[in-house]
mmCIF file of C-alpha atoms in Angstrom:
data_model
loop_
_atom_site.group_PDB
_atom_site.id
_atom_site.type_symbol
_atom_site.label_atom_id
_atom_site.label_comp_id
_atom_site.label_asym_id
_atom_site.label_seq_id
_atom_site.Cartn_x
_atom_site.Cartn_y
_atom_site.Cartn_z
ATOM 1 C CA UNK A 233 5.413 -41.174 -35.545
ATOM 2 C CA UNK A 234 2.404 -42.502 -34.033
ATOM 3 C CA UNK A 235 -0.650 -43.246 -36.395
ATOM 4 C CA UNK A 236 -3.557 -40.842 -35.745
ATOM 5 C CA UNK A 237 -6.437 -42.707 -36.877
ATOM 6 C CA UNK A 238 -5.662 -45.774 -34.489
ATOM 7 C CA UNK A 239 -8.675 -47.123 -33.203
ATOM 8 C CA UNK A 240 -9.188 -47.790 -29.285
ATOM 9 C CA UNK A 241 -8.047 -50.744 -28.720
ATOM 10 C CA UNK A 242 -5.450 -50.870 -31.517
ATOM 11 C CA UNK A 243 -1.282 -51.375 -30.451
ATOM 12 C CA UNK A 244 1.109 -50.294 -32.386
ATOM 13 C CA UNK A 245 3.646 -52.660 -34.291
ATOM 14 C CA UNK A 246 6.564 -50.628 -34.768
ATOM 15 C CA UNK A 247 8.879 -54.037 -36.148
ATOM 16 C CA UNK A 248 8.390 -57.195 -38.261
ATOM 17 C CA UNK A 249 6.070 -59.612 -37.106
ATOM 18 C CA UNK A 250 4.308 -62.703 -37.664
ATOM 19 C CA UNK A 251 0.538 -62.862 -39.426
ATOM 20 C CA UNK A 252 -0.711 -63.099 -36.246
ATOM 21 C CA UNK A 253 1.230 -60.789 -34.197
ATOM 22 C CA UNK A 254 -0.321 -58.721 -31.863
ATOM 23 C CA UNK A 255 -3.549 -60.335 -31.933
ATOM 24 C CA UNK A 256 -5.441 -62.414 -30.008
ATOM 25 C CA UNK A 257 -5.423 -66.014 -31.794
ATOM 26 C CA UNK A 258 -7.468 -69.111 -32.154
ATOM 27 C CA UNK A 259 -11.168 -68.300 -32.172
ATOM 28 C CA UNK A 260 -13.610 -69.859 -34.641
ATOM 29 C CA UNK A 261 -15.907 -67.707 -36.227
ATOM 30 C CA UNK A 262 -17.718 -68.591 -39.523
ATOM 31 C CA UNK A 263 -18.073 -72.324 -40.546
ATOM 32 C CA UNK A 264 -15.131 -72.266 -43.123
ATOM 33 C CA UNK A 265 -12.707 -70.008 -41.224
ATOM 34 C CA UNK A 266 -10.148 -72.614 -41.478
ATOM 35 C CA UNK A 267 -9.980 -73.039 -44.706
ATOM 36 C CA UNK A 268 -8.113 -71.036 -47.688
ATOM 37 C CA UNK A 269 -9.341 -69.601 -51.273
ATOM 38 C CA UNK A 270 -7.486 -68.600 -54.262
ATOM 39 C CA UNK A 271 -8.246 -65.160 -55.691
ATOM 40 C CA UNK A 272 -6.993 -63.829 -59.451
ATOM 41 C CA UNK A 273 -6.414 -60.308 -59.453
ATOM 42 C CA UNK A 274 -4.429 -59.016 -62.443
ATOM 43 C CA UNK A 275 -2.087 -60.846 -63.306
ATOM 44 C CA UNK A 276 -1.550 -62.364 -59.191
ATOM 45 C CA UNK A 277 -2.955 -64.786 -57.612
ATOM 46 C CA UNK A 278 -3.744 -63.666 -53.591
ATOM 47 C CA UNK A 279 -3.966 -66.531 -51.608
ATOM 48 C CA UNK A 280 -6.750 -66.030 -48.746
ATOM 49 C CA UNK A 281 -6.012 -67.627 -45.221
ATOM 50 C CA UNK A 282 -9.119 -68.155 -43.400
ATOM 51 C CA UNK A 283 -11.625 -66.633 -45.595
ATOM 52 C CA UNK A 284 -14.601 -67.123 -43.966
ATOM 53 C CA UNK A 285 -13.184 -65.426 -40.618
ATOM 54 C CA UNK A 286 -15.936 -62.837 -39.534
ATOM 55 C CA UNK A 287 -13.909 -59.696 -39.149
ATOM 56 C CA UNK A 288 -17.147 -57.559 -38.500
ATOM 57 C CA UNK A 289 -18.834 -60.135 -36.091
ATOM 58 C CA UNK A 290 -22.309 -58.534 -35.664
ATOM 59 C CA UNK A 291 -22.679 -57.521 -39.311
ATOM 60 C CA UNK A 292 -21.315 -61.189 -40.885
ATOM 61 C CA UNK A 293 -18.841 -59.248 -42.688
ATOM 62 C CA UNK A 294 -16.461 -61.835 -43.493
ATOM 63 C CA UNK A 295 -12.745 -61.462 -44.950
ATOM 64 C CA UNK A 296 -13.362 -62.733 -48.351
ATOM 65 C CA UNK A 297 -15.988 -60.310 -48.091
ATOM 66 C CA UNK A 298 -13.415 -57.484 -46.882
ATOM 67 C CA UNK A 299 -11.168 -59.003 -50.031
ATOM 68 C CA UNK A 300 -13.981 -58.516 -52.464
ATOM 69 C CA UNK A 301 -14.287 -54.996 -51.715
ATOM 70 C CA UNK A 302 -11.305 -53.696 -52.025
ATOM 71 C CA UNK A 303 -10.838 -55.573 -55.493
ATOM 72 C CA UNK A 304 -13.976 -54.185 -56.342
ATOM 73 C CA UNK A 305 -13.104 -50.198 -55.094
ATOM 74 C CA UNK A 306 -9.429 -50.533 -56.830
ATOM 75 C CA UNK A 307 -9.921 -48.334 -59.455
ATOM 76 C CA UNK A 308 -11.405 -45.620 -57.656
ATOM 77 C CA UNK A 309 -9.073 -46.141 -54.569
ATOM 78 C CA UNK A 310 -5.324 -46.756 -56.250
ATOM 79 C CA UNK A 311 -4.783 -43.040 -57.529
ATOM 80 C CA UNK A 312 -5.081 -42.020 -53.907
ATOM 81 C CA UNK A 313 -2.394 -45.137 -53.200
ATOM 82 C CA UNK A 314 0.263 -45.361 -55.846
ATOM 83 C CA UNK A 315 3.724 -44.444 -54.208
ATOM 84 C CA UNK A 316 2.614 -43.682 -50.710
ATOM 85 C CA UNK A 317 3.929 -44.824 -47.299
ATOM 86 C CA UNK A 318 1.604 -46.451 -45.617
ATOM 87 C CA UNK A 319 0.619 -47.830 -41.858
ATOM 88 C CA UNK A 320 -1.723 -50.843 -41.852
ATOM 89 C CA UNK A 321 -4.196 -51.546 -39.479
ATOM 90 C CA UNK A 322 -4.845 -54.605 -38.888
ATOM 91 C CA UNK A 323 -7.590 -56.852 -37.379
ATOM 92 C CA UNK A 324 -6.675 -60.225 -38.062
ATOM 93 C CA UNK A 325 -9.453 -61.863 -35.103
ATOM 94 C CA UNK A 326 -11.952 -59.318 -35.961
ATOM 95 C CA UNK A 327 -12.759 -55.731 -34.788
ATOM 96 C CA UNK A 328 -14.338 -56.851 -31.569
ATOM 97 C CA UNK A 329 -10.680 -58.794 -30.565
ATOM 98 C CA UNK A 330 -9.010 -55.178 -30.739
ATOM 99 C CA UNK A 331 -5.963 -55.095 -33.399
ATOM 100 C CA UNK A 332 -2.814 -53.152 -34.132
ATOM 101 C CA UNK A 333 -0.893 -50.596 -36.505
ATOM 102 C CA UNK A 334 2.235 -52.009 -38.873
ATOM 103 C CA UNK A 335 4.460 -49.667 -39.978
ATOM 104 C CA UNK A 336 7.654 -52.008 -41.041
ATOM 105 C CA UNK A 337 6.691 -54.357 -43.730
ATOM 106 C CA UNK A 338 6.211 -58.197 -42.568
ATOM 107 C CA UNK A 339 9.612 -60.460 -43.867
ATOM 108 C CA UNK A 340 6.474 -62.878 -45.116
ATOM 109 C CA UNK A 341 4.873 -60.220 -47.484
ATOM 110 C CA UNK A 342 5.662 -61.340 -51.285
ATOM 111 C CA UNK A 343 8.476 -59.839 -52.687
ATOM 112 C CA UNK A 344 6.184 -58.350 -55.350
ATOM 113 C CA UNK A 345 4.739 -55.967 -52.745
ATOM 114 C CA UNK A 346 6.496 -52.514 -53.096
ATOM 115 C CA UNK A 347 8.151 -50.803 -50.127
ATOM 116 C CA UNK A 348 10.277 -48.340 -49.163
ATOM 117 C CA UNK A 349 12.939 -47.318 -46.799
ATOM 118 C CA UNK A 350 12.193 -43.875 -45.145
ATOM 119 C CA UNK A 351 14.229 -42.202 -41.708
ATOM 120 C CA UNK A 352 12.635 -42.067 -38.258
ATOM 121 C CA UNK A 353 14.711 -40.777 -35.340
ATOM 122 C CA UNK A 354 16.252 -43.909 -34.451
ATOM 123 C CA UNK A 355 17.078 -45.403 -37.201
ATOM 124 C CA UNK A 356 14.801 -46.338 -40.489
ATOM 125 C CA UNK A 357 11.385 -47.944 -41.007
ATOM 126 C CA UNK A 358 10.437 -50.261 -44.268
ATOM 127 C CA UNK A 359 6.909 -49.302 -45.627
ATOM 128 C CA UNK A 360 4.444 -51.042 -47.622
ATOM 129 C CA UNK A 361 3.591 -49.015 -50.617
ATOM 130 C CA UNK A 362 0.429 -50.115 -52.624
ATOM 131 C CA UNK A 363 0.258 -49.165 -56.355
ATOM 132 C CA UNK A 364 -1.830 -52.079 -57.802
ATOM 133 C CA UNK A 365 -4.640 -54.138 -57.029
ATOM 134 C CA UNK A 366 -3.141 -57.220 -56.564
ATOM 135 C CA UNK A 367 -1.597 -55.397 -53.280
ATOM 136 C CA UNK A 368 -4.997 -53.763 -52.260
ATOM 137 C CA UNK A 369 -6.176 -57.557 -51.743
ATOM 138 C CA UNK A 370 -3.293 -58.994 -50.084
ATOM 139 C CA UNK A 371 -3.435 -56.536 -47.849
ATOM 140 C CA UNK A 372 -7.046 -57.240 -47.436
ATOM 141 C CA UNK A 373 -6.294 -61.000 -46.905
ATOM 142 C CA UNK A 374 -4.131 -60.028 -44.201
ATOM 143 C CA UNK A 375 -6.715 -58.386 -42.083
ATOM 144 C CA UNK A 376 -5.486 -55.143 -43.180
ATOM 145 C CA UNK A 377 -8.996 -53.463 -42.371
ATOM 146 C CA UNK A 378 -7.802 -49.710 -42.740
ATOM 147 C CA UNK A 379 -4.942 -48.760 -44.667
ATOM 148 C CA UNK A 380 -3.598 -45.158 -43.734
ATOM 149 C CA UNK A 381 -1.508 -42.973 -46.195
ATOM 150 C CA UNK A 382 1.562 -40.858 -45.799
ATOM 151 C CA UNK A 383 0.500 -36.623 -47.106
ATOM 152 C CA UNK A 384 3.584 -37.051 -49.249
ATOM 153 C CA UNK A 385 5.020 -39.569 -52.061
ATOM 154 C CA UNK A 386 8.026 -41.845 -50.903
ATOM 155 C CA UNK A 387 10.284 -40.200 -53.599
ATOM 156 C CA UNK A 388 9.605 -36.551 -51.458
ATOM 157 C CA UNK A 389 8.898 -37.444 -48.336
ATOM 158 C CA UNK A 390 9.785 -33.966 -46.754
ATOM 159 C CA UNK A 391 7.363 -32.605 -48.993
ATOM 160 C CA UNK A 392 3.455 -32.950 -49.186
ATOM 161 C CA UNK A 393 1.104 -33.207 -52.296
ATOM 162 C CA UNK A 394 -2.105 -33.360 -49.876
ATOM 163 C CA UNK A 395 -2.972 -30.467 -47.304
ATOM 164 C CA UNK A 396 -5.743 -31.897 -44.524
ATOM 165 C CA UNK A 397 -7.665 -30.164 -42.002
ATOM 166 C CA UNK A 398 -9.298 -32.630 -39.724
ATOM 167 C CA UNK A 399 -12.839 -31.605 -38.193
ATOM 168 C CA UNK A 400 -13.049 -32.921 -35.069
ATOM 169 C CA UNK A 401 -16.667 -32.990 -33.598
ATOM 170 C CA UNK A 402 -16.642 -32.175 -29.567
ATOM 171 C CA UNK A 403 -19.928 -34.714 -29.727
ATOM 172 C CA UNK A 404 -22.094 -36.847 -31.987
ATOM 173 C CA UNK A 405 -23.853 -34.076 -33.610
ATOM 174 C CA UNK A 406 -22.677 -33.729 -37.292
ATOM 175 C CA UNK A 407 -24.405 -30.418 -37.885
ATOM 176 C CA UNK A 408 -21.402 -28.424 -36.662
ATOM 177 C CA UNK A 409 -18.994 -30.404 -38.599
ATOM 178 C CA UNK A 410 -20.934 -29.898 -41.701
ATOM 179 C CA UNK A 411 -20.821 -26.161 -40.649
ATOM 180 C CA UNK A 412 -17.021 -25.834 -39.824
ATOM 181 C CA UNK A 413 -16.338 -27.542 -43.399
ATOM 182 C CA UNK A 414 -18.523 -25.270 -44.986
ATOM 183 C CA UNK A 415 -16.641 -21.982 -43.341
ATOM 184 C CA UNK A 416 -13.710 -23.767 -44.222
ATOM 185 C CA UNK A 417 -14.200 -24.275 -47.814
ATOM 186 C CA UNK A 418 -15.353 -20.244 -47.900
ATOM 187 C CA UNK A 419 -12.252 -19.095 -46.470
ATOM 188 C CA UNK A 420 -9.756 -21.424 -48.628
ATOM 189 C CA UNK A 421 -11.434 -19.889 -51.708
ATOM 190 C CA UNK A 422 -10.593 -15.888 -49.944
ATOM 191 C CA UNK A 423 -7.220 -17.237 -49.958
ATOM 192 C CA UNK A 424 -7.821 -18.879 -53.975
ATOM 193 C CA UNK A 425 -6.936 -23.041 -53.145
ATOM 194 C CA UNK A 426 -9.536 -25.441 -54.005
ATOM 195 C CA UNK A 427 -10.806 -27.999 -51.912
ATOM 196 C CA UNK A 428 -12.124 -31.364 -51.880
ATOM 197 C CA UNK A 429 -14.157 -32.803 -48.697
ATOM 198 C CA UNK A 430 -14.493 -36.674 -47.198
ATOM 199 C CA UNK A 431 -15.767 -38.595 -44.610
ATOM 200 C CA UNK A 432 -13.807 -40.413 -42.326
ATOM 201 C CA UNK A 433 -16.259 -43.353 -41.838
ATOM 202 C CA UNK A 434 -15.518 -42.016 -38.040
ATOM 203 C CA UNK A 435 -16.977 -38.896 -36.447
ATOM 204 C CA UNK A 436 -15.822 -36.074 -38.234
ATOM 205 C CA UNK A 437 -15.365 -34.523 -41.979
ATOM 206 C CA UNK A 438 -11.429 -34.407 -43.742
ATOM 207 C CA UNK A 439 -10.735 -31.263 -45.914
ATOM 208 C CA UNK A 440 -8.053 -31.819 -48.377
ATOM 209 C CA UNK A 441 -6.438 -29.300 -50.554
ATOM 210 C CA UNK A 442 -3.864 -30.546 -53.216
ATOM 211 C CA UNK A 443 -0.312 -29.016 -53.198
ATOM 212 C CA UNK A 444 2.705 -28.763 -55.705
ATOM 213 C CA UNK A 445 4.849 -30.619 -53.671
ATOM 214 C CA UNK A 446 6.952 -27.401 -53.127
ATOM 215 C CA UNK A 447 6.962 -26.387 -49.863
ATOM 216 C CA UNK A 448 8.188 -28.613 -46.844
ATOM 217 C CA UNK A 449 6.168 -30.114 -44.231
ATOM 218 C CA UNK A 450 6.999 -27.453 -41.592
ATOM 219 C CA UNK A 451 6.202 -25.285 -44.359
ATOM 220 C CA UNK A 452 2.516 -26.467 -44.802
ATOM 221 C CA UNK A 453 2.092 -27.191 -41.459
ATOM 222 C CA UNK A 454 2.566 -23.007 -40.284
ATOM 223 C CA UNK A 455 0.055 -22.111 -42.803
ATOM 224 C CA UNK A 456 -2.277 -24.955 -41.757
ATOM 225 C CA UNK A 457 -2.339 -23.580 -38.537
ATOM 226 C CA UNK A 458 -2.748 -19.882 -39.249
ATOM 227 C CA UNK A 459 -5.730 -20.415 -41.448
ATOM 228 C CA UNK A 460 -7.136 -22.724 -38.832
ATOM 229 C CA UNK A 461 -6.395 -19.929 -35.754
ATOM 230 C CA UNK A 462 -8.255 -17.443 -38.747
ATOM 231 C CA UNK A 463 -10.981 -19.620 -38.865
ATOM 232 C CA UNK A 464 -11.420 -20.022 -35.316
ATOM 233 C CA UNK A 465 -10.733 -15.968 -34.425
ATOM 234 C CA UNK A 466 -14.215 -15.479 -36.665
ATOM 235 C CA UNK A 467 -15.921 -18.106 -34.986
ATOM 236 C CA UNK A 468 -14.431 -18.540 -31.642
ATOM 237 C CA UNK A 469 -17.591 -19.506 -30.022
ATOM 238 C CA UNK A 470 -17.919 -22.717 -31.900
ATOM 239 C CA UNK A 471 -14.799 -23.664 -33.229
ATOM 240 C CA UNK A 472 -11.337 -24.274 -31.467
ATOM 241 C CA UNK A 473 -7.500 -24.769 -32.526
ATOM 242 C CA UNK A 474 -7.083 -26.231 -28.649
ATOM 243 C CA UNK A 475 -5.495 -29.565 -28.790
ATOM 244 C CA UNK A 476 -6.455 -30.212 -25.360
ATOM 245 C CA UNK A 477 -9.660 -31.318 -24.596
ATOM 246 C CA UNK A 478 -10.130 -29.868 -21.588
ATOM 247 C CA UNK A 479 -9.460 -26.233 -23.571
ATOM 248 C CA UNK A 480 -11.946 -26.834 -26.521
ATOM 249 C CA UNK A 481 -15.266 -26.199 -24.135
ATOM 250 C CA UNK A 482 -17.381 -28.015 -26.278
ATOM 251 C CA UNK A 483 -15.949 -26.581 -29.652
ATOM 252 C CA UNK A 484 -14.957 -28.061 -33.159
ATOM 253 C CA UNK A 485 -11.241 -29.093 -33.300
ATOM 254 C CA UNK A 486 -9.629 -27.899 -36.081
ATOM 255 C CA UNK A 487 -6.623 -30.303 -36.299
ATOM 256 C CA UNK A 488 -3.972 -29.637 -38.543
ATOM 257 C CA UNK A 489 -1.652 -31.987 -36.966
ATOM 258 C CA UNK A 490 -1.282 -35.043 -39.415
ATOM 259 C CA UNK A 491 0.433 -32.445 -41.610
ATOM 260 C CA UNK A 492 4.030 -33.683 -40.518
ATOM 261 C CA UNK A 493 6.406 -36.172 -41.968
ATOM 262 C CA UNK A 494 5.419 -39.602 -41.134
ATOM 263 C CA UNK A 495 2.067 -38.669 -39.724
ATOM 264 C CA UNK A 496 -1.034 -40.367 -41.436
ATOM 265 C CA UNK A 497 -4.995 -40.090 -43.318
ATOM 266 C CA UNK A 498 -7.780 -42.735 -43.658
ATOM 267 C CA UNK A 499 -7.073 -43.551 -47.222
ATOM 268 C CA UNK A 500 -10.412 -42.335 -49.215
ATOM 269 C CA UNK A 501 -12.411 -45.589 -49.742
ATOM 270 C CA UNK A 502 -10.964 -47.318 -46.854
ATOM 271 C CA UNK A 503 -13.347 -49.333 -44.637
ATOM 272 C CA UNK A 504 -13.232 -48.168 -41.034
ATOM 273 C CA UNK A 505 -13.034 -51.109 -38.168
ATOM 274 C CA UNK A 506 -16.432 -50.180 -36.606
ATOM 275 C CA UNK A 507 -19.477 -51.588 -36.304
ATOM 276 C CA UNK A 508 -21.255 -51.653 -39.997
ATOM 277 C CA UNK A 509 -18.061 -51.311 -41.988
ATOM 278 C CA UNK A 510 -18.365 -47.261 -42.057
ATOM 279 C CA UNK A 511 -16.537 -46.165 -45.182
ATOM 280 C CA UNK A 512 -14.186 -42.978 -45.865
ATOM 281 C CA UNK A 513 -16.368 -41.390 -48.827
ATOM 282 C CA UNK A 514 -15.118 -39.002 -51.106
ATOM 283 C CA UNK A 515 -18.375 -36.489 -51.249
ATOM 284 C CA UNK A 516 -19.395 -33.293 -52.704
ATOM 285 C CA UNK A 517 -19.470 -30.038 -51.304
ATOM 286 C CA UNK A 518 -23.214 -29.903 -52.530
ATOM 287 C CA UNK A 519 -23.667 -33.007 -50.175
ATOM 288 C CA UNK A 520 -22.019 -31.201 -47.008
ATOM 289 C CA UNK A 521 -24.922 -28.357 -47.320
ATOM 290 C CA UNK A 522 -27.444 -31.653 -47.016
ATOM 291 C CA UNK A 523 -28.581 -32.223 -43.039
ATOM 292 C CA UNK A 524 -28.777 -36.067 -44.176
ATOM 293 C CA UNK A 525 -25.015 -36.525 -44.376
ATOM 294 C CA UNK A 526 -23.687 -38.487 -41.512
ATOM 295 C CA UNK A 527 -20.637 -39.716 -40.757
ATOM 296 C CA UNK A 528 -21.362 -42.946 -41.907
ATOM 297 C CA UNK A 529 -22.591 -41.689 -45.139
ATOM 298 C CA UNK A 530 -21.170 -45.045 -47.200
ATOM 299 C CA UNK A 531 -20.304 -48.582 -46.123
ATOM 300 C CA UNK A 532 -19.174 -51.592 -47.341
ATOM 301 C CA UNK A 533 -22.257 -52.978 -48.606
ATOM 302 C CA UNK A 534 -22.722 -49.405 -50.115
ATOM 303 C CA UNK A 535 -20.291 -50.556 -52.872
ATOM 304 C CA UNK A 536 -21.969 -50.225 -56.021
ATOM 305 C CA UNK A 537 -23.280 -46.461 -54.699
ATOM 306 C CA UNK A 538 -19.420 -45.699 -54.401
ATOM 307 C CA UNK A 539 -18.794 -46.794 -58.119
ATOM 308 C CA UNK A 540 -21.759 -45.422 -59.192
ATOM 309 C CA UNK A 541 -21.649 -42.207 -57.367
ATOM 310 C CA UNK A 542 -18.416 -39.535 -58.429
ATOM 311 C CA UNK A 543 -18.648 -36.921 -55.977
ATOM 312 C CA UNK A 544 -15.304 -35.860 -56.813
ATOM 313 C CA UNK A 545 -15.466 -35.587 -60.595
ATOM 314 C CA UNK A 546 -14.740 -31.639 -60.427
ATOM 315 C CA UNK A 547 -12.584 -32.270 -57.656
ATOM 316 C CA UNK A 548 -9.165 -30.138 -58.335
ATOM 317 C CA UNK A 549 -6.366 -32.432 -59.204
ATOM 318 C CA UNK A 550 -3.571 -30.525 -59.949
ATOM 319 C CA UNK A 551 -1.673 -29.247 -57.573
ATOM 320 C CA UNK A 552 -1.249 -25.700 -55.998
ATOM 321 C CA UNK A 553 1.906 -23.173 -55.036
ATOM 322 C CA UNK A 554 1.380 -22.622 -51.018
ATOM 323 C CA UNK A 555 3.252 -19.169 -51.880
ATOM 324 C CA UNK A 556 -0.279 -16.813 -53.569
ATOM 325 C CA UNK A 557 -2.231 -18.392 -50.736
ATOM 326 C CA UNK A 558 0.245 -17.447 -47.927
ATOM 327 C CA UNK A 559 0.243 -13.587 -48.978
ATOM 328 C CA UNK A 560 -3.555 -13.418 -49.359
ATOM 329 C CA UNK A 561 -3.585 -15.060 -45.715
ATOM 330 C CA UNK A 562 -1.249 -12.690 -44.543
ATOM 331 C CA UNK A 563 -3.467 -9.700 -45.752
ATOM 332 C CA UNK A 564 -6.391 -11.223 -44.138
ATOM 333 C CA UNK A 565 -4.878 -11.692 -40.825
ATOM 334 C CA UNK A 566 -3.295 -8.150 -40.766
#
């Protein structure tokens, strides 16, 4: 149950720790980095620990600033929270110091943070669930740079309400992701599901089609992969279903694997821990047929664009039966 979006450099924190824990401690960065701010959101009060710790050194992006954000991107980023597992990734001596990924909620977390109890193989893991604001900070004040979001809700966790393909350039050239998505999105409308499309404030492009919360993870996952191995059969000299590297020759991935229980997605609006605070956008399929999208399309000082900017206002919301899809796959494939 390894998070896929961890970062290089970023361990894994499987159990409770302390604020600190697996992190480097002690350096001083920023003039006020030892001291501590109050912040009112809602009806909370966040306490800030160090708030003038520079998280992204070489853009003096600090974490009040980090804080700020998030407050600010709440209403736009909570439907895409409320009820979901999630793994934290967290960067509490900056991106440059490296960081790691929480999945068991910290003992010190306020008891007002939500959480639940989900299986894992050996036994059972407590995650943080974020469904207001208040949370979206704290998290924030705790170095939680990325947050990354269970497919499914915690009261179904077998079964997924979010279907992602993950475009996974073979270089730095976005021109073939914006490609792939764009022979994606034809062939999910042969088989009649909508789609929305993202950046991942990393490399490549997420396509996300909503589901009905019918059909099982293993479920989802087979079809994933046959429209992906489709996809690939009508364009095999550019795009790949290969998950090794050495196999894709230079091809677009089309990775279907984070649809699985306890597998994870950059949360839309989440702030990426790379240099210039690289953003996971929501954007319009209009936008993907534009040669000036890049991966790092929106950042954190691109937060007024964000609010101001809906890419995703005909975005489909409700959810869709697997079931139509599968037989109109089936007959395409034959």
């Amino acid at each position: 149950m390894a998070a896929k979006d961890a970062p290089t450099g970023a361990k894994s924190s499987g159990g409770r720790s302390s604020a600190e824990s697996g992190a480097k401690t002690g350096s001083r960065t920023g003039a006020d980095a030892g001291a501590r701010a109050s912040v009112r959101v809602g009806r909370r009060t966040v306490e800030v620990s160090r708030p003038g710790k520079l998280l992204f050194p070489d853009d003096g992006i600090t974490k009040a600033d980090l804080v700020d954000y998030y407050r600010t991107v709440a209403p736009r980023m909570l439907p895409h929270l409320r009820g979901r597992p999630l793994m934290l990734e967290r960067h509490p001596d900056g991106i440059d110091a490296g960081g790691f990924m929480q999945k068991d909620l910290p003992e010190y977390f306020p008891d007002w943070v939500h959480h639940t109890e989900l299986p894992k193989s050996d036994g059972k893991v407590t995650y943080t669930i974020c469904d207001d604001a208040a949370t979206l900070a704290y998290l924030a004040s705790q170095a939680c740079i990325t947050p990354h979001r269970f497919l499914s809700r915690a009261d179904r966790p077998d079964h997924p309400d979010r279907l992602v393909f993950d475009l996974d350039p073979a270089g730095d050239d976005f021109a073939p992701v914006r490609e792939a998505a764009r022979e994606l999105h034809r062939l999910l409308d042969e088989v009649g599901l909508p789609s929305a499309v993202m950046t991942t404030g990393s490399r490549g492009l997420h396509v996300l089609v909503p589901l009905d919360r019918r059909a099982a993870f293993d479920d989802v996952r087979a079809f994933a992969r046959d429209l992906a191995e489709l996809l690939a059969s009508r364009h095999p000299d550019t795009l790949t279903t290969e998950a090794r590297k050495k196999a894709r020759r230079g091809r677009l991935y089309l990775d279907i694997q984070r649809n699985a229980y306890a597998q994870t997605a950059v949360v839309p609006f989440a702030v990426r821990a790379r240099p210039g605070a690289p953003v996971a956008a929501p954007v319009s399929w209009a936008d993907v047929e534009s040669p000036d999208l890049t991966p790092g399309h929106r950042r954190l000082a691109d937060v007024d664009a964000l609010l101001r900017d809906d890419p995703w206002h005909d975005a489909p919301l409700r959810g869709r039966s697997l079931g139509p899809a599968h037989r109109r796959l089936a007959s395409l494939r034959a």
